[in-house]
mmCIF file of C-alpha atoms and ligand atoms in Angstrom:
data_model
loop_
_atom_site.group_PDB
_atom_site.id
_atom_site.type_symbol
_atom_site.label_atom_id
_atom_site.label_comp_id
_atom_site.label_asym_id
_atom_site.label_seq_id
_atom_site.Cartn_x
_atom_site.Cartn_y
_atom_site.Cartn_z
ATOM 1 C CA MET A 165 70.410 107.679 168.661
ATOM 2 C CA LYS A 166 73.389 109.185 167.608
ATOM 3 C CA LYS A 167 73.562 110.656 164.221
ATOM 4 C CA ILE A 168 76.532 111.225 162.491
ATOM 5 C CA LYS A 169 76.778 112.924 158.524
ATOM 6 C CA SER A 170 76.458 109.983 155.469
ATOM 7 C CA GLY A 171 78.549 112.592 153.343
ATOM 8 C CA ILE A 172 76.261 112.052 150.507
ATOM 9 C CA TYR A 173 74.874 114.879 149.194
ATOM 10 C CA GLY A 174 70.951 114.986 150.294
ATOM 11 C CA LEU A 175 71.286 111.988 152.068
ATOM 12 C CA ASN A 176 71.144 112.797 155.997
ATOM 13 C CA PRO A 177 67.057 114.338 155.509
ATOM 14 C CA LEU A 178 66.149 111.673 154.435
ATOM 15 C CA LEU A 179 67.728 109.605 157.494
ATOM 16 C CA ASP A 180 66.588 111.483 159.812
ATOM 17 C CA GLY A 181 69.750 113.874 159.808
ATOM 18 C CA GLY A 182 72.444 111.338 159.397
ATOM 19 C CA ILE A 183 73.181 107.272 159.950
ATOM 20 C CA ASN A 184 73.294 106.155 163.302
ATOM 21 C CA GLU A 185 76.570 106.161 165.509
ATOM 22 C CA ASN A 186 78.098 103.115 165.500
ATOM 23 C CA SER A 187 75.200 101.220 163.515
ATOM 24 C CA THR A 188 76.071 98.581 160.035
ATOM 25 C CA THR A 189 74.815 99.653 157.047
ATOM 26 C CA VAL A 190 74.664 98.163 153.781
ATOM 27 C CA VAL A 191 75.093 99.864 150.168
ATOM 28 C CA ILE A 192 73.677 97.150 147.847
ATOM 29 C CA GLY A 193 74.116 97.711 144.229
ATOM 30 C CA CYS A 194 75.122 96.246 140.435
ATOM 31 C CA SER A 195 78.663 96.903 139.234
ATOM 32 C CA GLY A 196 78.890 100.274 138.325
ATOM 33 C CA ALA A 197 76.127 101.577 140.813
ATOM 34 C CA GLY A 198 78.985 103.471 142.328
ATOM 35 C CA LYS A 199 78.455 101.904 145.834
ATOM 36 C CA THR A 200 82.487 102.406 145.879
ATOM 37 C CA THR A 201 82.015 105.987 145.969
ATOM 38 C CA PHE A 202 79.306 105.633 148.843
ATOM 39 C CA ALA A 203 81.982 104.492 150.713
ATOM 40 C CA THR A 204 84.631 106.807 149.918
ATOM 41 C CA GLN A 205 82.835 109.468 150.160
ATOM 42 C CA PHE A 206 80.892 108.282 153.849
ATOM 43 C CA ILE A 207 84.877 107.787 154.440
ATOM 44 C CA ARG A 208 85.612 111.237 153.358
ATOM 45 C CA ARG A 209 83.713 113.444 155.097
ATOM 46 C CA GLY A 210 84.815 111.259 158.898
ATOM 47 C CA LEU A 211 88.241 112.530 158.175
ATOM 48 C CA GLU A 212 86.476 115.743 157.434
ATOM 49 C CA LEU A 213 85.685 115.455 160.675
ATOM 50 C CA GLY A 214 89.101 114.085 162.524
ATOM 51 C CA GLN A 215 88.405 110.491 162.504
ATOM 52 C CA GLU A 216 90.041 107.928 161.694
ATOM 53 C CA ALA A 217 88.578 105.708 158.613
ATOM 54 C CA ILE A 218 89.584 102.722 157.730
ATOM 55 C CA PHE A 219 88.493 101.119 154.497
ATOM 56 C CA VAL A 220 88.809 97.311 154.275
ATOM 57 C CA SER A 221 89.384 96.425 150.283
ATOM 58 C CA LEU A 222 88.326 92.360 149.349
ATOM 59 C CA ASP A 223 88.114 93.218 145.355
ATOM 60 C CA GLU A 224 90.078 95.114 144.084
ATOM 61 C CA ASN A 225 93.660 95.939 145.280
ATOM 62 C CA LYS A 226 94.777 99.280 147.418
ATOM 63 C CA GLU A 227 96.240 101.206 144.148
ATOM 64 C CA GLN A 228 92.879 100.831 142.034
ATOM 65 C CA ILE A 229 90.743 101.636 145.041
ATOM 66 C CA ILE A 230 93.554 105.361 145.498
ATOM 67 C CA ARG A 231 93.640 105.473 141.601
ATOM 68 C CA GLU A 232 89.799 105.822 141.423
ATOM 69 C CA ALA A 233 89.397 108.190 143.970
ATOM 70 C CA VAL A 234 91.963 110.841 143.382
ATOM 71 C CA GLU A 235 90.718 110.242 139.454
ATOM 72 C CA MET A 236 87.607 111.081 141.641
ATOM 73 C CA GLY A 237 88.716 114.044 142.537
ATOM 74 C CA TRP A 238 89.643 113.202 146.097
ATOM 75 C CA PRO A 239 93.680 113.590 146.094
ATOM 76 C CA ASP A 240 93.462 114.506 149.547
ATOM 77 C CA ILE A 241 92.820 111.137 150.170
ATOM 78 C CA LEU A 242 96.741 109.999 149.577
ATOM 79 C CA ARG A 243 97.137 112.606 152.505
ATOM 80 C CA TYR A 244 94.862 110.916 155.089
ATOM 81 C CA LEU A 245 96.985 107.775 154.199
ATOM 82 C CA GLU A 246 100.448 109.926 154.742
ATOM 83 C CA GLU A 247 99.005 111.087 157.806
ATOM 84 C CA GLU A 248 97.951 107.633 158.979
ATOM 85 C CA GLN A 249 93.996 109.232 159.401
ATOM 86 C CA LEU A 250 93.351 106.455 156.989
ATOM 87 C CA VAL A 251 94.264 102.944 156.867
ATOM 88 C CA PHE A 252 93.775 100.917 154.210
ATOM 89 C CA ILE A 253 93.510 97.313 154.634
ATOM 90 C CA ASP A 254 93.749 94.656 151.678
ATOM 91 C CA ALA A 255 92.561 91.722 151.619
ATOM 92 C CA SER A 256 91.403 90.915 148.000
ATOM 93 C CA GLY A 257 92.849 87.642 146.608
ATOM 94 C CA ARG A 258 93.210 86.448 150.678
ATOM 95 C CA GLU A 259 91.160 83.553 151.818
ATOM 96 C CA PHE A 260 88.692 85.227 153.525
ATOM 97 C CA SER A 261 86.826 83.039 156.486
ATOM 98 C CA THR A 262 90.972 83.489 157.715
ATOM 99 C CA PHE A 263 91.049 86.931 156.700
ATOM 100 C CA ILE A 264 87.254 87.219 159.521
ATOM 101 C CA ARG A 265 87.753 85.537 162.765
ATOM 102 C CA LYS A 266 92.124 85.105 162.936
ATOM 103 C CA GLU A 267 93.466 88.060 161.221
ATOM 104 C CA LEU A 268 90.413 91.009 161.602
ATOM 105 C CA PRO A 269 89.577 90.224 165.973
ATOM 106 C CA SER A 270 93.868 91.096 166.828
ATOM 107 C CA PHE A 271 93.009 93.737 164.382
ATOM 108 C CA VAL A 272 89.836 95.257 165.724
ATOM 109 C CA GLU A 273 91.508 95.039 170.025
ATOM 110 C CA ASP A 274 94.376 97.469 168.525
ATOM 111 C CA TRP A 275 91.094 99.960 166.854
ATOM 112 C CA LYS A 276 88.485 98.898 169.855
ATOM 113 C CA GLY A 277 86.453 101.571 170.586
ATOM 114 C CA SER A 278 88.479 104.361 168.550
ATOM 115 C CA ASN A 279 85.060 105.877 167.123
ATOM 116 C CA ALA A 280 86.293 105.357 163.493
ATOM 117 C CA ARG A 281 84.470 104.988 159.840
ATOM 118 C CA ILE A 282 85.065 101.602 158.601
ATOM 119 C CA VAL A 283 84.273 99.810 155.361
ATOM 120 C CA VAL A 284 84.062 96.744 153.818
ATOM 121 C CA ASP A 285 84.628 96.639 149.967
ATOM 122 C CA PRO A 286 82.779 95.363 148.760
ATOM 123 C CA LEU A 287 81.204 91.820 151.058
ATOM 124 C CA THR A 288 80.638 89.867 148.114
ATOM 125 C CA PRO A 289 83.634 87.170 147.905
ATOM 126 C CA VAL A 290 82.457 87.041 151.476
ATOM 127 C CA MET A 291 79.148 85.563 150.471
ATOM 128 C CA TRP A 292 80.399 83.620 147.250
ATOM 129 C CA SER A 293 83.800 81.436 149.920
ATOM 130 C CA THR A 294 81.195 79.632 150.835
ATOM 131 C CA LYS A 295 78.043 78.024 150.015
ATOM 132 C CA ASP A 296 76.550 77.147 152.422
ATOM 133 C CA HIS A 297 73.768 79.766 153.903
ATOM 134 C CA TYR A 298 74.789 79.106 158.018
ATOM 135 C CA GLU A 299 78.183 79.154 157.211
ATOM 136 C CA GLN A 300 77.841 82.360 155.559
ATOM 137 C CA ARG A 301 75.596 83.876 158.042
ATOM 138 C CA ASP A 302 77.666 83.381 160.403
ATOM 139 C CA LEU A 303 81.022 84.966 158.538
ATOM 140 C CA ILE A 304 78.773 87.929 157.865
ATOM 141 C CA SER A 305 76.837 87.899 160.967
ATOM 142 C CA PHE A 306 81.042 88.127 163.164
ATOM 143 C CA LEU A 307 82.369 90.876 160.228
ATOM 144 C CA LEU A 308 79.437 93.503 161.723
ATOM 145 C CA LYS A 309 80.052 92.504 164.939
ATOM 146 C CA GLN A 310 83.448 92.914 165.465
ATOM 147 C CA THR A 311 83.710 96.027 163.126
ATOM 148 C CA ARG A 312 80.725 98.025 165.294
ATOM 149 C CA LYS A 313 83.075 97.512 167.997
ATOM 150 C CA VAL A 314 85.312 99.771 166.071
ATOM 151 C CA GLY A 315 83.134 102.755 165.100
ATOM 152 C CA THR A 316 79.778 103.309 162.592
ATOM 153 C CA VAL A 317 80.581 100.291 159.737
ATOM 154 C CA LEU A 318 79.574 100.902 156.329
ATOM 155 C CA CYS A 319 79.433 97.793 154.261
ATOM 156 C CA THR A 320 78.756 97.459 150.347
ATOM 157 C CA LEU A 321 77.313 94.448 147.852
ATOM 158 C CA GLU A 322 77.606 93.943 144.255
ATOM 159 C CA GLU A 323 74.001 92.628 143.066
ATOM 160 C CA HIS A 324 73.803 90.529 140.474
ATOM 161 C CA GLY A 325 71.870 89.522 137.229
ATOM 162 C CA THR A 326 69.879 92.303 134.943
ATOM 163 C CA ALA A 327 66.427 92.862 137.593
ATOM 164 C CA SER A 328 68.428 94.840 140.396
ATOM 165 C CA ASP A 329 65.419 94.694 142.081
ATOM 166 C CA LEU A 330 67.277 92.778 145.259
ATOM 167 C CA SER A 331 65.898 89.142 144.148
ATOM 168 C CA GLY A 332 69.454 87.355 144.080
ATOM 169 C CA SER A 333 70.006 85.683 146.646
ATOM 170 C CA GLU A 334 73.096 87.080 148.138
ATOM 171 C CA THR A 335 72.004 89.772 149.668
ATOM 172 C CA ILE A 336 68.912 88.557 151.647
ATOM 173 C CA ILE A 337 71.947 87.271 155.028
ATOM 174 C CA PRO A 338 73.256 91.103 154.523
ATOM 175 C CA MET A 339 70.298 93.188 154.637
ATOM 176 C CA TYR A 340 69.049 90.928 157.392
ATOM 177 C CA LEU A 341 71.816 91.588 159.362
ATOM 178 C CA ALA A 342 72.956 94.925 158.735
ATOM 179 C CA ASP A 343 71.026 98.087 160.822
ATOM 180 C CA CYS A 344 69.929 100.114 158.023
ATOM 181 C CA VAL A 345 69.501 98.995 153.834
ATOM 182 C CA MET A 346 69.603 101.276 150.827
ATOM 183 C CA HIS A 347 69.432 99.639 147.190
ATOM 184 C CA LEU A 348 71.392 101.221 144.262
ATOM 185 C CA ARG A 349 69.198 100.943 141.540
ATOM 186 C CA TYR A 350 71.260 100.921 138.110
ATOM 187 C CA ARG A 351 70.864 101.005 134.871
ATOM 188 C CA ALA A 352 72.833 101.444 131.889
ATOM 189 C CA MET A 353 70.700 102.996 128.965
ATOM 190 C CA GLU A 354 70.788 105.025 125.784
ATOM 191 C CA GLY A 355 71.312 108.771 126.889
ATOM 192 C CA GLY A 356 72.204 108.770 129.831
ATOM 193 C CA ALA A 357 72.073 106.256 133.178
ATOM 194 C CA TYR A 358 68.854 105.578 135.611
ATOM 195 C CA ARG A 359 69.693 106.208 138.715
ATOM 196 C CA MET A 360 67.238 105.554 141.954
ATOM 197 C CA LEU A 361 68.446 105.013 145.704
ATOM 198 C CA LYS A 362 65.529 104.264 147.865
ATOM 199 C CA ILE A 363 66.473 103.548 151.895
ATOM 200 C CA VAL A 364 65.351 99.641 152.283
ATOM 201 C CA LYS A 365 64.973 99.819 156.348
ATOM 202 C CA ALA A 366 66.793 101.391 158.871
ATOM 203 C CA ARG A 367 66.336 100.593 162.441
ATOM 204 C CA SER A 368 65.755 103.537 165.280
ATOM 205 C CA THR A 369 65.637 106.286 162.204
ATOM 206 C CA ARG A 370 61.791 107.205 159.861
ATOM 207 C CA HIS A 371 63.411 107.244 156.685
ATOM 208 C CA SER A 372 62.045 108.072 153.009
ATOM 209 C CA GLU A 373 60.811 105.280 151.582
ATOM 210 C CA LEU A 374 61.050 106.645 148.843
ATOM 211 C CA SER A 375 62.921 105.677 145.487
ATOM 212 C CA HIS A 376 64.915 108.658 144.716
ATOM 213 C CA PRO A 377 66.676 110.255 141.777
ATOM 214 C CA TYR A 378 71.246 110.934 142.227
ATOM 215 C CA ARG A 379 73.927 111.455 140.339
ATOM 216 C CA ILE A 380 77.520 111.075 140.287
ATOM 217 C CA ILE A 381 79.424 114.509 139.644
ATOM 218 C CA LYS A 382 83.505 114.244 139.563
ATOM 219 C CA GLY A 383 84.405 115.904 142.911
ATOM 220 C CA LEU A 384 80.966 115.697 144.340
ATOM 221 C CA GLY A 385 80.510 112.048 144.420
ATOM 222 C CA LEU A 386 77.187 110.950 144.562
ATOM 223 C CA ILE A 387 74.503 113.602 144.937
ATOM 224 C CA VAL A 388 70.678 111.958 146.480
ATOM 225 C CA GLN A 389 68.020 114.277 145.241
ATOM 226 C CA HIS A 390 64.582 114.394 147.452
ATOM 227 C CA GLY A 391 62.125 114.762 145.327
ATOM 228 C CA GLU A 392 58.091 114.346 146.228
ATOM 229 C CA TYR A 393 59.782 113.711 150.350
ATOM 230 C CA ARG A 394 59.390 116.666 152.648
ATOM 231 C CA VAL A 395 61.302 116.525 156.162
ATOM 232 C CA ASP A 396 57.554 117.678 158.027
ATOM 233 C CA ASP A 397 58.181 118.071 161.105
ATOM 234 C CA SER A 398 54.375 120.336 162.044
ATOM 235 C CA ARG A 399 52.182 119.805 164.947
ATOM 236 C CA THR A 400 48.419 120.072 163.491
ATOM 237 C CA ILE A 401 47.345 116.556 166.571
ATOM 238 C CA PRO A 402 44.915 118.867 168.545
ATOM 239 C CA MET A 403 45.414 119.392 171.664
ATOM 240 C CA GLU A 404 41.841 118.241 173.135
ATOM 241 C CA LEU A 405 42.706 114.764 171.729
ATOM 242 C CA GLU A 406 45.894 114.146 173.962
ATOM 243 C CA SER A 407 43.268 115.283 177.227
ATOM 244 C CA ILE A 408 40.906 112.943 175.587
ATOM 245 C CA LEU A 409 43.340 111.113 176.390
ATOM 246 C CA LYS A 410 44.453 111.887 180.168
ATOM 247 C CA SER A 411 40.744 111.628 181.086
ATOM 248 C CA SER A 412 39.621 108.299 179.973
ATOM 249 C CA LYS A 413 38.993 105.189 181.602
ATOM 250 C CA LEU A 414 42.348 103.934 180.026
ATOM 251 C CA PRO A 415 44.786 102.662 182.977
ATOM 252 C CA ALA A 416 46.380 105.568 183.977
ATOM 253 C CA SER A 417 50.135 103.816 183.165
ATOM 254 C CA VAL A 418 48.439 103.358 179.247
ATOM 255 C CA ALA A 419 47.110 107.257 179.417
ATOM 256 C CA THR A 420 50.294 108.969 180.339
ATOM 257 C CA HIS A 421 52.518 106.608 177.805
ATOM 258 C CA MET A 422 50.031 107.368 174.997
ATOM 259 C CA ALA A 423 49.506 110.975 175.804
ATOM 260 C CA LYS A 424 53.846 111.741 175.985
ATOM 261 C CA THR A 425 53.340 109.354 172.561
ATOM 262 C CA LEU A 426 51.365 111.742 170.774
ATOM 263 C CA GLY A 427 52.987 114.394 172.065
ATOM 264 C CA GLU A 428 56.175 113.237 170.022
ATOM 265 C CA LEU A 429 54.551 113.151 166.742
ATOM 266 C CA THR A 430 53.969 114.516 163.392
ATOM 267 C CA ASP A 431 51.716 115.833 161.112
ATOM 268 C CA GLY A 432 54.367 113.498 158.372
ATOM 269 C CA ASP A 433 53.991 110.857 160.890
ATOM 270 C CA PHE A 434 50.346 110.046 160.046
ATOM 271 C CA GLU A 435 50.116 110.695 155.979
ATOM 272 C CA ASP A 436 46.807 110.233 155.726
ATOM 273 C CA LEU A 437 45.602 108.926 158.969
ATOM 274 C CA PRO A 438 43.462 111.608 160.880
ATOM 275 C CA ALA A 439 44.450 111.835 164.133
ATOM 276 C CA GLU A 440 40.837 111.447 165.723
ATOM 277 C CA GLU A 441 40.492 107.777 163.694
ATOM 278 C CA LEU A 442 44.044 106.616 165.437
ATOM 279 C CA VAL A 443 42.767 107.872 169.603
ATOM 280 C CA LYS A 444 39.264 105.964 168.859
ATOM 281 C CA TYR A 445 41.712 102.748 167.674
ATOM 282 C CA ILE A 446 43.159 103.232 171.095
ATOM 283 C CA LEU A 447 40.686 103.791 173.023
ATOM 284 C CA GLU A 448 38.533 101.139 171.003
ATOM 285 C CA GLU A 449 41.442 98.544 173.070
ATOM 286 C CA TYR A 450 41.719 99.166 175.996
ATOM 287 C CA LEU A 451 38.099 100.087 176.659
HETATM 288 N N1 ADP B 544 85.884 110.135 138.053
HETATM 289 C C1 ADP B 544 84.189 110.504 138.239
HETATM 290 N N2 ADP B 544 83.341 111.357 137.055
HETATM 291 C C2 ADP B 544 82.280 111.343 137.159
HETATM 292 N N3 ADP B 544 81.737 109.784 137.536
HETATM 293 C C3 ADP B 544 82.650 108.800 137.441
HETATM 294 C C4 ADP B 544 84.157 109.330 137.855
HETATM 295 N N4 ADP B 544 84.680 107.300 138.175
HETATM 296 C C5 ADP B 544 83.640 106.884 138.198
HETATM 297 N N5 ADP B 544 81.872 107.564 137.869
HETATM 298 C C6 ADP B 544 80.249 106.994 138.071
HETATM 299 O O1 ADP B 544 81.129 105.979 138.802
HETATM 300 C C7 ADP B 544 80.127 105.153 137.820
HETATM 301 C C8 ADP B 544 81.114 103.784 139.081
HETATM 302 O O2 ADP B 544 80.859 104.128 140.637
HETATM 303 P P1 ADP B 544 82.027 103.294 141.497
HETATM 304 O O3 ADP B 544 81.424 103.378 143.025
HETATM 305 O O4 ADP B 544 83.162 102.159 141.102
HETATM 306 O O5 ADP B 544 80.571 101.630 140.955
HETATM 307 P P2 ADP B 544 80.895 100.263 142.140
HETATM 308 O O6 ADP B 544 81.464 100.345 143.141
HETATM 309 O O7 ADP B 544 79.357 100.093 142.459
HETATM 310 O O8 ADP B 544 80.726 99.355 140.654
HETATM 311 C C9 ADP B 544 80.734 104.858 137.118
HETATM 312 O O9 ADP B 544 80.007 104.259 136.554
HETATM 313 C C10 ADP B 544 80.658 106.131 136.564
HETATM 314 O O10 ADP B 544 79.418 106.740 135.834
HETATM 315 MG MG1 MG B 545 83.040 98.868 143.236
#
């Protein structure tokens, strides 16, 4: 799986190197959590690398988003827009099912295969455009399928209510459909905000399962702290275990597969499971 740099400081090591190219990511959080900032940062990183970028806004208008980006300390956005390396689609106030089913496909046809970064901020109005869950699912699924033809997709999603625990019904369908889901948990508090990022799922990625404090700093954007998380690629699995598997009476194809699998694991995969114990379970299953 090819990784691309997310642009979010501190995040890539928590995602085994970055976001999978050509995947779909949903960033969920309540208002003020930093979703638009996250999306802009992701896009800016691509622009820096020479990739093209498309910002689809379904909520705020173009001027608002650009003004916020400039205020955040990213005036270079203006130059990218002028040079058309960054394209802005303002779909705020539109009829979303028409926009997604009719206008989006012809746009995608023009951009197909351009390996751009594409942001949809936020998906929420699509969820609100119909009460029918099947229609919601169809629309979101169609939108993700279309946009990923263009490149790597990042959508944001508003979380409502005070719980900030992903229990809202509006998050279920996008969470289910996306390849990668990140939750920005945010609460304004006296004496400073509480902000925690958690990777809820990331397909085909070994990722952190912890909650990570993050902050937002002008000119930088989101910065995610690693905390207790250690990127562990050390390896202390005894070689004998691989030879035990190979010399056991396991079916040859299983033995080959297991030896290869064990050879690629690191201590981080095992955590507190002793390697000997794992081998015992494998042998028990087949012998
Ligand atoms: N110029 C800025 N300098 C520092 N922090 C900022 C700036 N602008 C916004 N922020 C921080 O970013 C947060 C809003 O981020 P935003 O991405 O608009 O959130 P969301 O899209 O989730 O509603 C604010 O709550 C504030 O803490
Ligand atoms: Mg926003």
